[in-house]
CSV table of C-alpha atoms in Angstrom, one decimal:
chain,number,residue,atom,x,y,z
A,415,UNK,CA,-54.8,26.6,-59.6
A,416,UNK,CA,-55.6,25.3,-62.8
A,417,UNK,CA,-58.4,27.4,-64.1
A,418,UNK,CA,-58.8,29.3,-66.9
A,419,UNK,CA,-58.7,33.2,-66.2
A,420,UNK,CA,-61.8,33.4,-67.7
A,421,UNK,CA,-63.3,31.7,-65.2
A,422,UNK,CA,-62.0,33.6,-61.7
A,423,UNK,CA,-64.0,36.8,-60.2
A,424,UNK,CA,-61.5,39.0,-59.4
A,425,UNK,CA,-63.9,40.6,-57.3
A,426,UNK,CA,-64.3,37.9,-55.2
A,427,UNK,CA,-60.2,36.1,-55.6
A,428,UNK,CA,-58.3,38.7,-57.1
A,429,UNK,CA,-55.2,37.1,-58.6
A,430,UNK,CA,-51.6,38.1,-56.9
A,431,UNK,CA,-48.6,37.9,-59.0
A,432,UNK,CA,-45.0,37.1,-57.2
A,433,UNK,CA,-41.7,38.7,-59.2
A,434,UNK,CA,-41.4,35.4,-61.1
A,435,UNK,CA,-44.3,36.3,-63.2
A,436,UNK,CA,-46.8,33.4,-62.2
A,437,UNK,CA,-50.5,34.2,-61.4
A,438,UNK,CA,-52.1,33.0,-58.4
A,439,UNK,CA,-55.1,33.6,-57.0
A,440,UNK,CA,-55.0,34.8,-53.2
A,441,UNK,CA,-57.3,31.4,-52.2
A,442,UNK,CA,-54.5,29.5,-53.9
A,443,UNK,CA,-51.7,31.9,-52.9
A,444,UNK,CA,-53.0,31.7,-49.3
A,445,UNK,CA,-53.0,27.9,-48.9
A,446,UNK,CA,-49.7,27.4,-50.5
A,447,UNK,CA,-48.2,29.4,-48.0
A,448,UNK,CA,-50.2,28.6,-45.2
A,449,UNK,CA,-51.7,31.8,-44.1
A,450,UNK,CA,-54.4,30.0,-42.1
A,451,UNK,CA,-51.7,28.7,-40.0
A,452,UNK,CA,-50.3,31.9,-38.3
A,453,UNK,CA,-53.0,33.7,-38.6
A,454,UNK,CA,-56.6,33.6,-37.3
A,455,UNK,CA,-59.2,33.6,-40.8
A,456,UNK,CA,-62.5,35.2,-41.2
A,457,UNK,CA,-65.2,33.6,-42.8
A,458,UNK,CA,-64.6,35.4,-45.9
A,459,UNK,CA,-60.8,34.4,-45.8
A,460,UNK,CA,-59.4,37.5,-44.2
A,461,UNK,CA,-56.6,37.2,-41.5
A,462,UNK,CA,-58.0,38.6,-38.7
A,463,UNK,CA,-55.2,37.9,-35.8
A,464,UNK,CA,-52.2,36.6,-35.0
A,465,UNK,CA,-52.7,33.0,-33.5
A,466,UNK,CA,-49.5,32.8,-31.8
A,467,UNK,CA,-46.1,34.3,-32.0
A,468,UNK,CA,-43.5,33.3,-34.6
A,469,UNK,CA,-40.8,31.2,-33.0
A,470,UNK,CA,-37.2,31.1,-34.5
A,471,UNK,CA,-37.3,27.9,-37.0
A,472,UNK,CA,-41.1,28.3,-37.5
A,473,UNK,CA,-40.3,27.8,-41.1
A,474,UNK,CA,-39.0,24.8,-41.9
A,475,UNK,CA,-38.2,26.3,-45.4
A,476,UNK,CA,-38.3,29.3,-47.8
A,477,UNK,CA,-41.6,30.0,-49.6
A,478,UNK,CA,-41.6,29.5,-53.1
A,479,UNK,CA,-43.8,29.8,-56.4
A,480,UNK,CA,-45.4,26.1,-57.4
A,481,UNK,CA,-45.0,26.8,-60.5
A,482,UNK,CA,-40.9,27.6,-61.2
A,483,UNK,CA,-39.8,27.3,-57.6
A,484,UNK,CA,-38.5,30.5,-57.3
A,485,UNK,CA,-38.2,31.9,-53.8
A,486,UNK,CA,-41.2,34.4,-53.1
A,487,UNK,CA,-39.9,37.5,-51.3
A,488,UNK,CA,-42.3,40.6,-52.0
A,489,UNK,CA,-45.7,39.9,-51.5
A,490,UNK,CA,-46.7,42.1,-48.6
A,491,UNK,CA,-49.6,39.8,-47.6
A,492,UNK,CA,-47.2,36.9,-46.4
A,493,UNK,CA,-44.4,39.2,-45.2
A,494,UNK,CA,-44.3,37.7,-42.0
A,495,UNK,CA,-44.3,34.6,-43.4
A,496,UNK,CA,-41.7,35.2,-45.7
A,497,UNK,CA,-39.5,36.9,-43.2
A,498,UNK,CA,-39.6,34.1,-40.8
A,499,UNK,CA,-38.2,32.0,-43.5
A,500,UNK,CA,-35.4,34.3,-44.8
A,501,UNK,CA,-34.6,35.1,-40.9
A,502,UNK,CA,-34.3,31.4,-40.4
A,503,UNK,CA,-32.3,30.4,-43.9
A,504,UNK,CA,-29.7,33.0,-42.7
A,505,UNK,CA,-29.4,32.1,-39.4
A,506,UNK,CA,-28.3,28.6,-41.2
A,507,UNK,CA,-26.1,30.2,-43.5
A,508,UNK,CA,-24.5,31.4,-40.7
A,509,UNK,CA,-24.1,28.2,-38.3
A,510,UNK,CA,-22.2,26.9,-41.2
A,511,UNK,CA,-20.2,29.8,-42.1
A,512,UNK,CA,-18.6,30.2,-38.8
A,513,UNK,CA,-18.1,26.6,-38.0
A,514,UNK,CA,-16.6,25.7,-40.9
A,515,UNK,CA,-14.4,29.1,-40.6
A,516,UNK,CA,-13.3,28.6,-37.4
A,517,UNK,CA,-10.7,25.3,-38.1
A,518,UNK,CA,-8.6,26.8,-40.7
A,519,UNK,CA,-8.0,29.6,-38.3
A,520,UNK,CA,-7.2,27.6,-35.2
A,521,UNK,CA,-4.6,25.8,-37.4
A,522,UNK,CA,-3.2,29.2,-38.2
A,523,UNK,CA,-2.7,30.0,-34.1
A,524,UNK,CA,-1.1,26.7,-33.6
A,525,UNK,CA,1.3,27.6,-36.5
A,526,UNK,CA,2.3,30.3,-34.5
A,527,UNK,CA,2.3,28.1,-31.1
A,528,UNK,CA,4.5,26.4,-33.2
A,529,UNK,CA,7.2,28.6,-34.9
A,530,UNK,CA,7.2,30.1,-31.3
A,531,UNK,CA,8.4,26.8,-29.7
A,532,UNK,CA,11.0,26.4,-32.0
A,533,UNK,CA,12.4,29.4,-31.9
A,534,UNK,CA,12.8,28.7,-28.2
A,535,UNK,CA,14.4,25.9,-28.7
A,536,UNK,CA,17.1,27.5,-31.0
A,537,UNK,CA,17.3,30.4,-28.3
A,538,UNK,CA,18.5,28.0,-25.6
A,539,UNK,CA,21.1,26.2,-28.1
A,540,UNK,CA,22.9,29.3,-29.1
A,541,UNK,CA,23.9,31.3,-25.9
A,542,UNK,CA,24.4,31.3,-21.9
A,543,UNK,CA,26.8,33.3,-21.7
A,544,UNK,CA,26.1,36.0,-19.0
A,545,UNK,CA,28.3,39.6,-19.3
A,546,UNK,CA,27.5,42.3,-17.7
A,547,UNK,CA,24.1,44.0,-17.7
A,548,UNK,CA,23.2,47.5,-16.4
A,549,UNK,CA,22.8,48.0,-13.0
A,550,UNK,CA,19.0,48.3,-11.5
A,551,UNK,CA,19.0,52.1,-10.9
A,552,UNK,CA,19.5,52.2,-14.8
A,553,UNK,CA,16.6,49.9,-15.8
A,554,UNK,CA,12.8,51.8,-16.2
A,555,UNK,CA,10.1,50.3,-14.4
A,556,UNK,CA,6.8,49.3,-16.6
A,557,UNK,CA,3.9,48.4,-14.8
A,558,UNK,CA,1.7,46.6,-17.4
A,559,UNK,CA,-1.9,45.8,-15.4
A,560,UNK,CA,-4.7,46.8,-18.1
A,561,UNK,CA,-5.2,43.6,-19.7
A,562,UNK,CA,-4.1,41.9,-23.0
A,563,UNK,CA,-4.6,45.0,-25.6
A,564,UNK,CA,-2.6,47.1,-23.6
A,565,UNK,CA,0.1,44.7,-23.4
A,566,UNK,CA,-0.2,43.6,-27.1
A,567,UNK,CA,0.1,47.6,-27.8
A,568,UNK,CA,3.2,47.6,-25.5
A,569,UNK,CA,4.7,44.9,-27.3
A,570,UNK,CA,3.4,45.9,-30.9
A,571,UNK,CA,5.5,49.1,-30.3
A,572,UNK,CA,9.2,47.8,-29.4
A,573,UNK,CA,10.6,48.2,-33.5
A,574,UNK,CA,13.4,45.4,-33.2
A,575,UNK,CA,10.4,42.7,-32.3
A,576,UNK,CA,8.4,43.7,-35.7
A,577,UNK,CA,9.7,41.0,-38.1
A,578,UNK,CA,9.6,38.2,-35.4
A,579,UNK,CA,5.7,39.0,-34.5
A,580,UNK,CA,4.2,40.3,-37.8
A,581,UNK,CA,2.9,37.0,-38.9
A,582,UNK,CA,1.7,36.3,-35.3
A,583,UNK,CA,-0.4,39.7,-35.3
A,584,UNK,CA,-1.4,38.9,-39.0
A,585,UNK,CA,-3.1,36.0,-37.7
A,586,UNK,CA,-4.4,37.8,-34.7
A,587,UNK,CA,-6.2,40.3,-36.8
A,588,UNK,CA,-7.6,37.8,-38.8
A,589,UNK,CA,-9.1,36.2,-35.3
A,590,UNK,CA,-10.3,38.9,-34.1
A,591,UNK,CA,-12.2,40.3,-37.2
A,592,UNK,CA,-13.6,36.5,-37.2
A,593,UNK,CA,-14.7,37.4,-33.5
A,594,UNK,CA,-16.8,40.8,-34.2
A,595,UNK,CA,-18.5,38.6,-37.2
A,596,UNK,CA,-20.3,36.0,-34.8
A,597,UNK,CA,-20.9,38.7,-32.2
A,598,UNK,CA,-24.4,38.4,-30.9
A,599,UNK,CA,-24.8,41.9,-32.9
A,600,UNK,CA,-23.6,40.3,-36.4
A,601,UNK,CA,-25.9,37.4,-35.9
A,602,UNK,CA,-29.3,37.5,-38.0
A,603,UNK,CA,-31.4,38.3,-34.8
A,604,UNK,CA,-29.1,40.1,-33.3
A,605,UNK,CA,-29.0,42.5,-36.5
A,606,UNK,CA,-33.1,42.2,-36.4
A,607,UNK,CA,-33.3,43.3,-33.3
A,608,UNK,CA,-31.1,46.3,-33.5
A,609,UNK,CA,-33.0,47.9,-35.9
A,610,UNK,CA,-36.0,47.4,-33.9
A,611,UNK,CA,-34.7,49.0,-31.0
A,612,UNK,CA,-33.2,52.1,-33.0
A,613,UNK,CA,-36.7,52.6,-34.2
A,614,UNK,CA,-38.3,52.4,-31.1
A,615,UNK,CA,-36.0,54.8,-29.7
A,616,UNK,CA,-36.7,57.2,-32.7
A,617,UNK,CA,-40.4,56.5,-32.1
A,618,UNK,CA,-39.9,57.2,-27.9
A,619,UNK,CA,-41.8,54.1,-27.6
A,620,UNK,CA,-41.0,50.8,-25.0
A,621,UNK,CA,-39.8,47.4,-26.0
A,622,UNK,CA,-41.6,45.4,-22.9
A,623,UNK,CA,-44.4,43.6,-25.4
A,624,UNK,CA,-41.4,42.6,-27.6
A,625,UNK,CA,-38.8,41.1,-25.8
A,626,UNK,CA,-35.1,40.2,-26.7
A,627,UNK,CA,-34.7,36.1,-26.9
A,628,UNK,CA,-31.5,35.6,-26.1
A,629,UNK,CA,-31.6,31.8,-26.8
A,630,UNK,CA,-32.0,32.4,-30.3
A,631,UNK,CA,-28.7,33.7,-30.6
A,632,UNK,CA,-26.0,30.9,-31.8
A,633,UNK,CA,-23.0,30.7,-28.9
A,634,UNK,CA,-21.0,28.5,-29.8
A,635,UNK,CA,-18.8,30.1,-32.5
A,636,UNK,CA,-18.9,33.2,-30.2
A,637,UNK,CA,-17.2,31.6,-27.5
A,638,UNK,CA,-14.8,29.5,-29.6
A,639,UNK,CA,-13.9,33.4,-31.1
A,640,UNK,CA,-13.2,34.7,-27.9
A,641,UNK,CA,-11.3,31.3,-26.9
A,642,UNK,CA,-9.4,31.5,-29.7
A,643,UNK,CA,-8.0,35.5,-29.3
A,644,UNK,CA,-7.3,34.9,-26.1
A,645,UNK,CA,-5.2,31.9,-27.0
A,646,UNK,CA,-3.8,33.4,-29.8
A,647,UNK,CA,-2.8,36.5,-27.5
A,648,UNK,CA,-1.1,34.5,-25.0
A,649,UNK,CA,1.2,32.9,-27.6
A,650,UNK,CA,2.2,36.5,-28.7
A,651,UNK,CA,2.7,37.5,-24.8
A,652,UNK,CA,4.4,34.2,-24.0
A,653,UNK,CA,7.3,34.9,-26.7
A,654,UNK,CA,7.7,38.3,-25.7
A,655,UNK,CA,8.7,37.6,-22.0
A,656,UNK,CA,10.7,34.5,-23.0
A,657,UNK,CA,12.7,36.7,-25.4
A,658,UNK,CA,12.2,39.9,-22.6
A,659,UNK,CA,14.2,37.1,-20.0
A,660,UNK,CA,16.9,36.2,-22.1
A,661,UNK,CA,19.6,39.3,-21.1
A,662,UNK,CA,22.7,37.7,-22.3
A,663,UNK,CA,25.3,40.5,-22.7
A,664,UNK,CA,26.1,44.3,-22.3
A,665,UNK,CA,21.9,46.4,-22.9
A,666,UNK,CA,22.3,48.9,-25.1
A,667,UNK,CA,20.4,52.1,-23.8
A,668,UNK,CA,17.4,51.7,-26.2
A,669,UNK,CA,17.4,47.9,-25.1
A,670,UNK,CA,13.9,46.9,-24.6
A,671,UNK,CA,14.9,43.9,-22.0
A,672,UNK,CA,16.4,47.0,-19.5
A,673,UNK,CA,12.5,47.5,-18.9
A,674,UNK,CA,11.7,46.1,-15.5
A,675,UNK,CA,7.9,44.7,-16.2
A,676,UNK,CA,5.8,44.7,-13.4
A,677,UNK,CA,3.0,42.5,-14.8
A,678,UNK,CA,-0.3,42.4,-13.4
A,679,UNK,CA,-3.0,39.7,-15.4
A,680,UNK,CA,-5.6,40.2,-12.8
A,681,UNK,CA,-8.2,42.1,-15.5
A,682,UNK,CA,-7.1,39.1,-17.8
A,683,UNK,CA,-7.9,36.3,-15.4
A,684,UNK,CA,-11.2,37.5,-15.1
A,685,UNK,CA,-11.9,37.5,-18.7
A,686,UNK,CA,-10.8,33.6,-18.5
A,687,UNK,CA,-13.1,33.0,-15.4
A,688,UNK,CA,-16.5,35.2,-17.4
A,689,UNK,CA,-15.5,33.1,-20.7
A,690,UNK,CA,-15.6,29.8,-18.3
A,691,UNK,CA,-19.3,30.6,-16.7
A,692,UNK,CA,-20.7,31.4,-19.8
A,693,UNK,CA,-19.7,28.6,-21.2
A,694,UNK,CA,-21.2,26.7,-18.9
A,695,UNK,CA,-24.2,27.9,-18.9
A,696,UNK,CA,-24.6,27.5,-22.4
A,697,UNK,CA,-23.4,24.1,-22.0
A,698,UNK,CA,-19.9,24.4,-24.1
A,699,UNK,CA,-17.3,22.3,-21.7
A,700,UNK,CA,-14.3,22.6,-24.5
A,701,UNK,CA,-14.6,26.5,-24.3
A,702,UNK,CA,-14.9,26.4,-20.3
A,703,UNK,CA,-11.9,24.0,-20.5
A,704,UNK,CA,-10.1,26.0,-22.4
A,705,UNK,CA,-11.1,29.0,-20.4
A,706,UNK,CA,-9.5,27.9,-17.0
A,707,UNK,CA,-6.0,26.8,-18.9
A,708,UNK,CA,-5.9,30.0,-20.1
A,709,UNK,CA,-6.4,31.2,-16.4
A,710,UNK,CA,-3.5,29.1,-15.1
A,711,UNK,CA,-1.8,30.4,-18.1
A,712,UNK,CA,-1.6,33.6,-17.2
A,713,UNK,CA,-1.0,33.2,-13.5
A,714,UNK,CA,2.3,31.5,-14.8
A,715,UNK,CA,3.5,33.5,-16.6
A,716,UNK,CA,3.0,36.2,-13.5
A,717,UNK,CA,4.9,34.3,-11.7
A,718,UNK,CA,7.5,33.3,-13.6
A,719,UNK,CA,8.0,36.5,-15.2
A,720,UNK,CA,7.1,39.6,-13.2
A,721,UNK,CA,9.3,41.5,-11.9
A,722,UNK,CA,7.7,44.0,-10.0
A,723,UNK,CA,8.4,44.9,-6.4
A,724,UNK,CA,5.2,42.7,-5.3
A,725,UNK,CA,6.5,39.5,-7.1
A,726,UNK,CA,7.5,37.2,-4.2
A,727,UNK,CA,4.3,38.5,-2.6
A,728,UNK,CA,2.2,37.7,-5.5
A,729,UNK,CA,4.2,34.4,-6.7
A,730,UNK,CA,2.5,32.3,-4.0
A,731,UNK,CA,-1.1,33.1,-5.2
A,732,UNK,CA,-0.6,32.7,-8.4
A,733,UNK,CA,0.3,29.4,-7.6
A,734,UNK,CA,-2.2,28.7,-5.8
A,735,UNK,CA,-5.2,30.1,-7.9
A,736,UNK,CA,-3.4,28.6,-11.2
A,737,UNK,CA,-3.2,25.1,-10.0
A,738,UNK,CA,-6.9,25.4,-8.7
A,739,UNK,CA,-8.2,26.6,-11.8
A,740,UNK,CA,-6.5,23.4,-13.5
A,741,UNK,CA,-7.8,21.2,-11.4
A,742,UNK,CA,-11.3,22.6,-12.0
A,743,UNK,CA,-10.5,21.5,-16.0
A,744,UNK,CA,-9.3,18.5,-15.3
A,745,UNK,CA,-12.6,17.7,-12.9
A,746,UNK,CA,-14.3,19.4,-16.6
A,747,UNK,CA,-12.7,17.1,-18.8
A,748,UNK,CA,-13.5,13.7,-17.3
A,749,UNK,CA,-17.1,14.7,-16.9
A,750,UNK,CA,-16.9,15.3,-21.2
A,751,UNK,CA,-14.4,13.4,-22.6
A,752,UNK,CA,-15.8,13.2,-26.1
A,753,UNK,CA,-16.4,17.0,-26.3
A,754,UNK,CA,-12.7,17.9,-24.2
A,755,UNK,CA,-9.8,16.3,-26.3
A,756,UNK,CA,-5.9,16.6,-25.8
A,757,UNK,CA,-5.9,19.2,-23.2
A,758,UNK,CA,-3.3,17.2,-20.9
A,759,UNK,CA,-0.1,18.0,-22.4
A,760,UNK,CA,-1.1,21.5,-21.9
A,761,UNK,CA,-2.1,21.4,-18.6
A,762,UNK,CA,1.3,19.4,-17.6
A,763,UNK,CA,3.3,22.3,-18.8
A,764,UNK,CA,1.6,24.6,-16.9
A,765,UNK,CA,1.0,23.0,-13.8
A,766,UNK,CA,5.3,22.6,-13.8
A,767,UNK,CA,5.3,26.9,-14.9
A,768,UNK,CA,3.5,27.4,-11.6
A,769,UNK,CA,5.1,25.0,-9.3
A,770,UNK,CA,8.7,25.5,-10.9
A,771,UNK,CA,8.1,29.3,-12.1
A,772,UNK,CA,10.3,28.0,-15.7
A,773,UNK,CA,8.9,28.9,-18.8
A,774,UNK,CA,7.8,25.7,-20.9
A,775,UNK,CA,6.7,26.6,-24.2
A,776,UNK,CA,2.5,25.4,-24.8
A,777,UNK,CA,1.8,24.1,-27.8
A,778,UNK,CA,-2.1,23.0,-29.1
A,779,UNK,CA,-2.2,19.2,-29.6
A,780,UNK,CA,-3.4,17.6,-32.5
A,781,UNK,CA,-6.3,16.1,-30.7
A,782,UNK,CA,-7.4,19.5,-29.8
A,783,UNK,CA,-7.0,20.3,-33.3
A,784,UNK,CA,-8.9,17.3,-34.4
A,785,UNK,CA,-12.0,18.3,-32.1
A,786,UNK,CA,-11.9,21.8,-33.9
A,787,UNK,CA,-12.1,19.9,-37.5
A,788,UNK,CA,-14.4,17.8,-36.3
A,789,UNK,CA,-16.5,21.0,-35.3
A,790,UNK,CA,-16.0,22.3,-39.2
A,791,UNK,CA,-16.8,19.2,-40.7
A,792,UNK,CA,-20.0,18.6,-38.6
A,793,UNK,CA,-21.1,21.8,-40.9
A,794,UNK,CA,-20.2,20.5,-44.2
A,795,UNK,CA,-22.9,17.9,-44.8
A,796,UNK,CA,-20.6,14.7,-43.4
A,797,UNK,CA,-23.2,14.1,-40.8
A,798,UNK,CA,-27.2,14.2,-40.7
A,799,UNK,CA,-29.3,17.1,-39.2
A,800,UNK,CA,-31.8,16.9,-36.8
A,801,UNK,CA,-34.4,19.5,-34.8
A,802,UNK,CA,-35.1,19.2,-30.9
A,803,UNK,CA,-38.5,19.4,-29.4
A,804,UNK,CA,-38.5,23.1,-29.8
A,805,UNK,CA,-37.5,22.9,-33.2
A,806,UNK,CA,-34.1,24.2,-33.2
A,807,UNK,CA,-31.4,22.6,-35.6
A,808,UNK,CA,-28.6,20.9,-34.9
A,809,UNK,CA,-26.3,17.9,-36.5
A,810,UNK,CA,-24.9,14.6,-35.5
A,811,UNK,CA,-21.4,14.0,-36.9
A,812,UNK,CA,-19.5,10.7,-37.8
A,813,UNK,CA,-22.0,8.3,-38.5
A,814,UNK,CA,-24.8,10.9,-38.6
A,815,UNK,CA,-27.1,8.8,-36.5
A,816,UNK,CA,-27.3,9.7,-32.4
A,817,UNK,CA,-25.1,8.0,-29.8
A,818,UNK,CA,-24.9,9.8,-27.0
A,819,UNK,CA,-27.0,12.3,-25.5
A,820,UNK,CA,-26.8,16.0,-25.3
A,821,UNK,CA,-28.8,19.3,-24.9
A,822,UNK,CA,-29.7,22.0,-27.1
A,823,UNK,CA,-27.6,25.0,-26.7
A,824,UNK,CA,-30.8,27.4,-27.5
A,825,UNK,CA,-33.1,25.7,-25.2
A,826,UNK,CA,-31.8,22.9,-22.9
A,827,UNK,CA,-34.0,20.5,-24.8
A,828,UNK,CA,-32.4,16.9,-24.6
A,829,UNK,CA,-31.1,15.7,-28.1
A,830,UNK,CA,-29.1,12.7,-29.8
A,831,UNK,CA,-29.8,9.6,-28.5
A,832,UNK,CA,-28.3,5.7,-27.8
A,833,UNK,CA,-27.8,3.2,-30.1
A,834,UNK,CA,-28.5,5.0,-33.4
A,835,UNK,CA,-32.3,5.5,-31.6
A,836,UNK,CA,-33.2,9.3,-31.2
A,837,UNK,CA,-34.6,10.7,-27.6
A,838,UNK,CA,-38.1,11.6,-28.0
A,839,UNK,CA,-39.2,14.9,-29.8
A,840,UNK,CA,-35.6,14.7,-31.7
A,841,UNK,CA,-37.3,14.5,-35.4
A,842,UNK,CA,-34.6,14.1,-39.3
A,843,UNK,CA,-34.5,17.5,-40.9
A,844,UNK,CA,-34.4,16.2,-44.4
A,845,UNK,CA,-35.3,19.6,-46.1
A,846,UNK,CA,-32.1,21.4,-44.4
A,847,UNK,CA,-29.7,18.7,-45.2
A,848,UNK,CA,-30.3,18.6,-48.6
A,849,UNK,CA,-30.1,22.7,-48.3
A,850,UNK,CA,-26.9,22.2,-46.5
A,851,UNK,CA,-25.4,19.9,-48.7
A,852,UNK,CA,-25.7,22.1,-51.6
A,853,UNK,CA,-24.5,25.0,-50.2
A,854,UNK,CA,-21.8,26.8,-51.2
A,855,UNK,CA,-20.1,29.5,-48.8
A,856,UNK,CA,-18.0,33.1,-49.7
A,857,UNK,CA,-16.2,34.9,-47.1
């Protein structure tokens, strides 16, 4: 690296020259990167094969020049070496930026939880005194059955209800945008791999020598953004039919609590019970917690507020599959109690919707809360990170040394550990931590 130019045949090392301005030699150039590692090397220093192919977190950092440090992104010999790194360095740039968005918006939904319960409250202060409504041959029927946009649309619609649910769809738009933004689509391979399929397409040519790994892909902010919309939505529904119920006096014609709804949350429940299974299989037990409350959720409200022509038919299953669905959580929670936090008070109220059919307003604890900050803060260099056997990153919080044990979300590997010990293959990522801890985040 350190002789004169005078001295190199070009002919036999030309020299390459990355955009910081730095000559190299290809020998040198070649080492320093490691070519020799992915690829198989003639005798005369030419790559000659692949030697394996490149696994997500191959690189355990970016390439750059010896000399000023600068990242090296344009050298068309190392582009697959290069690309691994700046696929990888993104993928980490995202894990942080969605865990560490996700708190502040949770704490936004249970605002809204919040202003929601007390507004209740006032509700039931101020009247109870029943007059005179229209008769039932007056009141439209309105069958709402297509899950929670079409009733969110219903409700969005109803001009009187605007003021007392702009902030809450404020917030809801804000969730939702959060959502598409950790789809599997939005993540680094899932943006890689899109454009390779729309060339192959273009090109007519097949995909089966370069399969889709769908363990690369991170889950866990995925699922807490669909967890969170669907909370979020249920607070929005929730008001509605507790405001929908309360028919204290003479309806006006243009009254929108004439409206006889004949709710149906059967495409909704499912949702709940797909969110719970894949959380489980990717080994997320506060999501798949989560999931089956929100289940139980809705069968309450079903029963407590539908007033359909099927309601006494319907009332008793609802019951049934809402109180099952809790006691699937609750079996949930014990197994995890470290990862599942707070969920009781919820699951009291609901359990007393569906065996009371009354409408108890459910609030998000502050332990809950505290999990979800704890989930942020895990990403914001308060605890150490680590790699599992297969390489993949992850972090232990509090402390930052492993007391319990776990599994990697990408691969099922076991990680963490007992006593501040590490299971075996768990090795310190220093080189991302210090990465990490210097990084600063934009929206």
């Amino acid at each position: 690296m350190s002789s004169p130019y005078s001295d190199i045949d070009l002919d036999d090392d030309p020299i390459m020259i990355p955009q910081c301005g730095h000559m190299m030699t290809v020998s040198n150039m070649d080492g320093h990167l490691g070519l020799s590692n992915h690829f198989e090397m003639s005798l005369e220093g030419h790559p000659t094969a692949l030697k394996g192919e490149s696994q997500p977190f191959d690189a355990q950092d970016l390439k750059t020049c010896p000399i000023c440090r600068e990242p090296i992104r344009s050298l068309n010999r190392y582009n697959r070496i290069i690309r691994r790194g700046l696929i990888d360095e993104s993928t980490r740039k995202f894990i942080t930026w969605s865990n560490t968005t996700f708190a502040p918006l949770a704490n936004k939904v249970q605002d809204i939880e919040s202003d929601f319960a007390d507004s209740q409250k006032n509700s039931e202060r101020h009247e109870k005194q029943q007059v005179q409504i229209c008769s039932e041959d007056q009141r439209p029927v309105v069958k709402l059955d297509k899950g929670r946009n079409h009733f969110l649309n219903y409700i969005k619609k109803i001009v009187v209800l605007t003021s007392r649910f702009k902030k809450a769809y404020g917030v809801r738009q804000n969730v939702v945008a959060f959502q598409r933004k950790v789809s599997d689509g939005e993540q680094p391979y899932g943006r890689i791999w899109d454009l390779v399929e729309n060339e192959r397409r273009r090109k007519g040519s097949s995909n089966d020598h370069f399969p889709f790994q769908v363990d690369v892909l991170q889950p866990r902010s995925r699922l807490l953004g669909i967890s969170l919309a669907v909370r979020c939505d249920l607070a929005i529904i929730s008001e509605f039919l507790a405001v929908q119920a309360q028919q204290s006096g003479l309806l006006a014609a243009d009254d929108f609590r004439r409206a006889i709804l004949d709710i149906d949350f059967a495409q909704a429940r499912q949702e709940c019970l797909n969110l719970a299974d894949e959380a489980a299989s990717k080994h997320q037990p506060l999501v798949q917690v989560e999931a089956r409350i929100y289940f139980a959720r809705f069968a309450a409200l079903e029963r407590t507020f539908n007033q359909g022509l099927s309601k006494a038919e319907r009332a008793a299953t609802m019951r049934e599959q809402g109180l099952e669905q809790l006691g699937v959580a609750i079996d949930i929670s014990k197994k995890h109690p470290g990862s599942v936090k707070g969920l009781s008070g919820q699951i009291e109220a609901i359990r007393r919707m569906l065996n009371d059919g009354t409408f108890y307003s459910v609030v998000t604890s502050q332990e809950t809360q505290e999990v979800y900050a704890a989930l942020s803060r895990e990403f914001r260099g308060t605890g150490h990170w680590y790699r599992c056997a297969n390489g993949h990153p992850f972090t232990v919080g509090e402390c930052g040394m492993p007391m319990q044990t776990s599994r990697c979300p990408q691969c099922g590997a076991q990680v963490g550990g007992q006593n501040h010990q590490s299971v075996t293959g768990v090795t310190r990522d220093d080189e991302m931590e210090r990465r990490m801890g210097a990084l600063t985040l934009g929206e």
